[in-house]
């Protein structure tokens, strides 16, 4: 009899423990079993802005046409290097380059055997995206002759523009400023346009014009504090 009552008492304890655990929600089947899983808040989802530039600190694109690779490279300057600290207010600075590579030739081939590309014009526009999803024109714009604004004061140029074929030529523009943005901005998108003329055969005055475009989304983070600037030499990158 004693053994019987001990087994009965143990069974009762186990049943009580099962009821308690079920009431706490550790086992499915309780009142909360069919409750939906909490979803991210609307504010959190609205603040999502996909940005490779923000994640990596540098953005590089490759646009290949007829075995010529046209490459944009954009990076934050040393004055505002931490892209996760880019806020709506305050100046946010970036630099960018543009080059062309003749992929039909080996890297070590003589430069005279490579088709040359000349950059004539550079245009950049911008749009801003807010928490509500509205998209409007942004403050940053650029519309200029490439040879007149590139970092090199004496670029190799002709009637089609400045030479940008690697390794002899490259367009470079430093310390461009994105100024104050609306306080509810979550991102700014830069749209680059490069008007180029490329030889159809190396050393021949037969060229083809085209416009190379690239969009670069950049996330902007919420803060009442302006983006912090660091002092750098004027021509630092």
GROMACS .gro file of C-alpha atoms in nm:
model
  237
    1UNK     CA    1   0.000   0.000   0.000
    2UNK     CA    2   0.280   0.244   0.088
    3UNK     CA    3   0.438   0.193  -0.256
    4UNK     CA    4   0.099   0.244  -0.421
    5UNK     CA    5   0.038   0.575  -0.243
    6UNK     CA    6   0.391   0.693  -0.327
    7UNK     CA    7   0.328   0.628  -0.699
    8UNK     CA    8  -0.009   0.805  -0.676
    9UNK     CA    9   0.150   1.110  -0.513
   10UNK     CA   10   0.423   1.130  -0.778
   11UNK     CA   11   0.166   1.112  -1.056
   12UNK     CA   12  -0.029   1.394  -0.894
   13UNK     CA   13   0.282   1.613  -0.874
   14UNK     CA   14   0.364   1.550  -1.241
   15UNK     CA   15   0.009   1.642  -1.344
   16UNK     CA   16   0.026   1.964  -1.139
   17UNK     CA   17   0.362   2.058  -1.298
   18UNK     CA   18   0.222   1.997  -1.649
   19UNK     CA   19  -0.075   2.227  -1.582
   20UNK     CA   20   0.151   2.502  -1.448
   21UNK     CA   21   0.386   2.484  -1.748
   22UNK     CA   22   0.095   2.489  -1.991
   23UNK     CA   23  -0.048   2.796  -1.818
   24UNK     CA   24   0.290   2.967  -1.852
   25UNK     CA   25   0.286   2.913  -2.228
   26UNK     CA   26   0.582   2.672  -2.244
   27UNK     CA   27   0.370   2.409  -2.418
   28UNK     CA   28   0.151   2.474  -2.726
   29UNK     CA   29  -0.222   2.442  -2.706
   30UNK     CA   30  -0.287   2.710  -2.443
   31UNK     CA   31  -0.498   3.023  -2.485
   32UNK     CA   32  -0.201   3.208  -2.647
   33UNK     CA   33  -0.117   2.935  -2.900
   34UNK     CA   34  -0.304   3.104  -3.185
   35UNK     CA   35  -0.183   3.457  -3.107
   36UNK     CA   36   0.014   3.614  -3.398
   37UNK     CA   37   0.389   3.659  -3.364
   38UNK     CA   38   0.464   4.025  -3.292
   39UNK     CA   39   0.583   4.200  -3.607
   40UNK     CA   40   0.841   4.479  -3.623
   41UNK     CA   41   0.692   4.818  -3.553
   42UNK     CA   42   0.578   5.028  -3.844
   43UNK     CA   43   0.841   5.287  -3.757
   44UNK     CA   44   1.118   5.026  -3.776
   45UNK     CA   45   1.004   4.897  -4.114
   46UNK     CA   46   0.967   5.252  -4.249
   47UNK     CA   47   1.325   5.330  -4.156
   48UNK     CA   48   1.466   5.045  -4.367
   49UNK     CA   49   1.674   5.178  -4.658
   50UNK     CA   50   1.893   4.930  -4.843
   51UNK     CA   51   2.240   5.075  -4.888
   52UNK     CA   52   2.552   4.885  -4.993
   53UNK     CA   53   2.746   5.210  -4.957
   54UNK     CA   54   2.645   5.240  -4.590
   55UNK     CA   55   2.730   4.877  -4.511
   56UNK     CA   56   3.072   4.868  -4.677
   57UNK     CA   57   3.188   5.231  -4.669
   58UNK     CA   58   3.269   5.218  -5.043
   59UNK     CA   59   3.049   5.153  -5.345
   60UNK     CA   60   3.189   5.028  -5.676
   61UNK     CA   61   2.994   4.949  -5.991
   62UNK     CA   62   3.097   4.778  -6.314
   63UNK     CA   63   2.912   4.859  -6.638
   64UNK     CA   64   3.055   4.650  -6.922
   65UNK     CA   65   2.981   4.726  -7.289
   66UNK     CA   66   3.171   4.576  -7.584
   67UNK     CA   67   3.443   4.443  -7.353
   68UNK     CA   68   3.502   4.784  -7.195
   69UNK     CA   69   3.439   4.802  -6.820
   70UNK     CA   70   3.324   5.145  -6.698
   71UNK     CA   71   3.378   5.172  -6.323
   72UNK     CA   72   3.234   5.418  -6.070
   73UNK     CA   73   3.388   5.415  -5.721
   74UNK     CA   74   3.228   5.622  -5.443
   75UNK     CA   75   3.353   5.645  -5.083
   76UNK     CA   76   3.304   5.861  -4.770
   77UNK     CA   77   3.586   6.109  -4.711
   78UNK     CA   78   3.797   6.131  -4.397
   79UNK     CA   79   3.591   6.426  -4.274
   80UNK     CA   80   3.282   6.203  -4.228
   81UNK     CA   81   3.418   5.846  -4.256
   82UNK     CA   82   3.159   5.665  -4.040
   83UNK     CA   83   2.858   5.625  -4.268
   84UNK     CA   84   2.641   5.491  -3.984
   85UNK     CA   85   2.682   5.841  -3.832
   86UNK     CA   86   2.540   6.022  -4.134
   87UNK     CA   87   2.241   6.215  -3.997
   88UNK     CA   88   1.989   6.447  -4.170
   89UNK     CA   89   2.151   6.766  -4.041
   90UNK     CA   90   2.511   6.866  -4.109
   91UNK     CA   91   2.745   6.814  -4.405
   92UNK     CA   92   2.817   6.459  -4.525
   93UNK     CA   93   3.116   6.431  -4.760
   94UNK     CA   94   3.210   6.181  -5.030
   95UNK     CA   95   3.455   6.145  -5.319
   96UNK     CA   96   3.426   5.947  -5.642
   97UNK     CA   97   3.625   5.831  -5.943
   98UNK     CA   98   3.542   5.707  -6.291
   99UNK     CA   99   3.769   5.488  -6.508
  100UNK     CA  100   3.748   5.259  -6.809
  101UNK     CA  101   3.925   4.924  -6.866
  102UNK     CA  102   3.970   4.757  -7.205
  103UNK     CA  103   3.883   4.398  -7.109
  104UNK     CA  104   3.977   4.265  -7.453
  105UNK     CA  105   4.347   4.318  -7.367
  106UNK     CA  106   4.558   4.169  -7.089
  107UNK     CA  107   4.649   4.392  -6.798
  108UNK     CA  108   5.020   4.401  -6.892
  109UNK     CA  109   4.962   4.461  -7.265
  110UNK     CA  110   5.113   4.785  -7.406
  111UNK     CA  111   4.883   5.079  -7.350
  112UNK     CA  112   4.890   5.159  -7.725
  113UNK     CA  113   4.703   4.831  -7.790
  114UNK     CA  114   4.410   4.929  -7.568
  115UNK     CA  115   4.101   5.116  -7.681
  116UNK     CA  116   4.091   5.454  -7.516
  117UNK     CA  117   3.787   5.609  -7.348
  118UNK     CA  118   3.736   5.983  -7.307
  119UNK     CA  119   3.502   6.130  -7.046
  120UNK     CA  120   3.330   6.442  -7.173
  121UNK     CA  121   3.064   6.531  -6.919
  122UNK     CA  122   2.965   6.439  -6.563
  123UNK     CA  123   2.618   6.488  -6.420
  124UNK     CA  124   2.489   6.387  -6.076
  125UNK     CA  125   2.138   6.435  -5.936
  126UNK     CA  126   1.988   6.320  -5.608
  127UNK     CA  127   1.656   6.223  -5.450
  128UNK     CA  128   1.567   6.189  -5.082
  129UNK     CA  129   1.333   5.931  -4.927
  130UNK     CA  130   1.144   6.007  -4.604
  131UNK     CA  131   0.992   5.783  -4.336
  132UNK     CA  132   0.652   5.810  -4.503
  133UNK     CA  133   0.797   5.683  -4.833
  134UNK     CA  134   0.785   6.016  -5.014
  135UNK     CA  135   1.062   6.073  -5.271
  136UNK     CA  136   1.163   6.427  -5.364
  137UNK     CA  137   1.458   6.602  -5.529
  138UNK     CA  138   1.769   6.614  -5.309
  139UNK     CA  139   2.011   6.900  -5.251
  140UNK     CA  140   2.318   6.754  -5.423
  141UNK     CA  141   2.360   6.825  -5.796
  142UNK     CA  142   2.653   6.838  -6.037
  143UNK     CA  143   2.661   6.922  -6.407
  144UNK     CA  144   3.006   6.996  -6.550
  145UNK     CA  145   3.272   6.926  -6.812
  146UNK     CA  146   3.489   6.649  -6.669
  147UNK     CA  147   3.829   6.797  -6.755
  148UNK     CA  148   3.739   7.126  -6.584
  149UNK     CA  149   3.666   6.975  -6.242
  150UNK     CA  150   3.879   6.661  -6.210
  151UNK     CA  151   4.148   6.648  -5.939
  152UNK     CA  152   4.427   6.635  -6.201
  153UNK     CA  153   4.495   6.997  -6.308
  154UNK     CA  154   4.635   6.878  -6.643
  155UNK     CA  155   4.433   6.579  -6.764
  156UNK     CA  156   4.514   6.428  -7.104
  157UNK     CA  157   4.232   6.558  -7.324
  158UNK     CA  158   4.115   6.591  -7.684
  159UNK     CA  159   3.795   6.693  -7.862
  160UNK     CA  160   3.604   6.403  -7.700
  161UNK     CA  161   3.700   6.478  -7.342
  162UNK     CA  162   3.961   6.367  -7.088
  163UNK     CA  163   4.134   6.028  -7.099
  164UNK     CA  164   3.999   5.784  -6.837
  165UNK     CA  165   4.143   5.455  -6.962
  166UNK     CA  166   4.335   5.270  -6.691
  167UNK     CA  167   4.619   5.288  -6.604
  168UNK     CA  168   4.697   5.620  -6.778
  169UNK     CA  169   4.382   5.816  -6.701
  170UNK     CA  170   4.118   5.859  -6.431
  171UNK     CA  171   3.851   6.112  -6.338
  172UNK     CA  172   3.853   6.201  -5.966
  173UNK     CA  173   3.641   6.446  -5.768
  174UNK     CA  174   3.703   6.492  -5.396
  175UNK     CA  175   3.508   6.615  -5.094
  176UNK     CA  176   3.163   6.656  -5.239
  177UNK     CA  177   2.907   6.775  -4.984
  178UNK     CA  178   2.556   6.653  -4.910
  179UNK     CA  179   2.413   6.927  -4.689
  180UNK     CA  180   2.115   6.945  -4.455
  181UNK     CA  181   1.825   6.710  -4.529
  182UNK     CA  182   1.469   6.702  -4.391
  183UNK     CA  183   1.466   6.559  -4.037
  184UNK     CA  184   1.254   6.257  -4.141
  185UNK     CA  185   1.497   6.154  -4.420
  186UNK     CA  186   1.592   5.784  -4.419
  187UNK     CA  187   1.801   5.782  -4.735
  188UNK     CA  188   1.943   5.976  -5.027
  189UNK     CA  189   2.002   5.827  -5.373
  190UNK     CA  190   2.271   5.969  -5.601
  191UNK     CA  191   2.234   5.915  -5.978
  192UNK     CA  192   2.559   5.944  -6.174
  193UNK     CA  193   2.576   6.002  -6.551
  194UNK     CA  194   2.905   5.990  -6.743
  195UNK     CA  195   2.906   6.086  -7.111
  196UNK     CA  196   3.193   5.896  -7.275
  197UNK     CA  197   3.347   5.840  -7.616
  198UNK     CA  198   3.529   5.508  -7.669
  199UNK     CA  199   3.750   5.398  -7.957
  200UNK     CA  200   3.613   5.108  -8.160
  201UNK     CA  201   3.972   5.008  -8.241
  202UNK     CA  202   4.289   5.108  -8.060
  203UNK     CA  203   4.448   5.421  -8.204
  204UNK     CA  204   4.174   5.477  -8.465
  205UNK     CA  205   3.968   5.801  -8.481
  206UNK     CA  206   3.646   5.599  -8.486
  207UNK     CA  207   3.462   5.642  -8.157
  208UNK     CA  208   3.122   5.552  -8.010
  209UNK     CA  209   2.945   5.783  -7.762
  210UNK     CA  210   2.728   5.658  -7.477
  211UNK     CA  211   2.604   5.762  -7.134
  212UNK     CA  212   2.700   5.537  -6.840
  213UNK     CA  213   2.459   5.567  -6.548
  214UNK     CA  214   2.470   5.439  -6.191
  215UNK     CA  215   2.243   5.488  -5.888
  216UNK     CA  216   2.393   5.480  -5.538
  217UNK     CA  217   2.152   5.461  -5.240
  218UNK     CA  218   2.288   5.592  -4.908
  219UNK     CA  219   2.109   5.538  -4.576
  220UNK     CA  220   2.060   5.835  -4.344
  221UNK     CA  221   2.006   5.767  -3.972
  222UNK     CA  222   1.770   5.942  -3.731
  223UNK     CA  223   1.931   6.191  -3.493
  224UNK     CA  224   1.874   6.544  -3.365
  225UNK     CA  225   2.253   6.588  -3.365
  226UNK     CA  226   2.417   6.714  -3.687
  227UNK     CA  227   2.664   6.488  -3.866
  228UNK     CA  228   3.004   6.540  -3.702
  229UNK     CA  229   3.283   6.684  -3.916
  230UNK     CA  230   3.653   6.608  -3.873
  231UNK     CA  231   3.921   6.854  -3.979
  232UNK     CA  232   4.120   6.733  -4.282
  233UNK     CA  233   4.355   6.897  -4.535
  234UNK     CA  234   4.167   7.064  -4.821
  235UNK     CA  235   4.265   6.808  -5.085
  236UNK     CA  236   4.258   6.495  -4.866
  237UNK     CA  237   4.042   6.212  -4.992
   0.00000   0.00000   0.00000
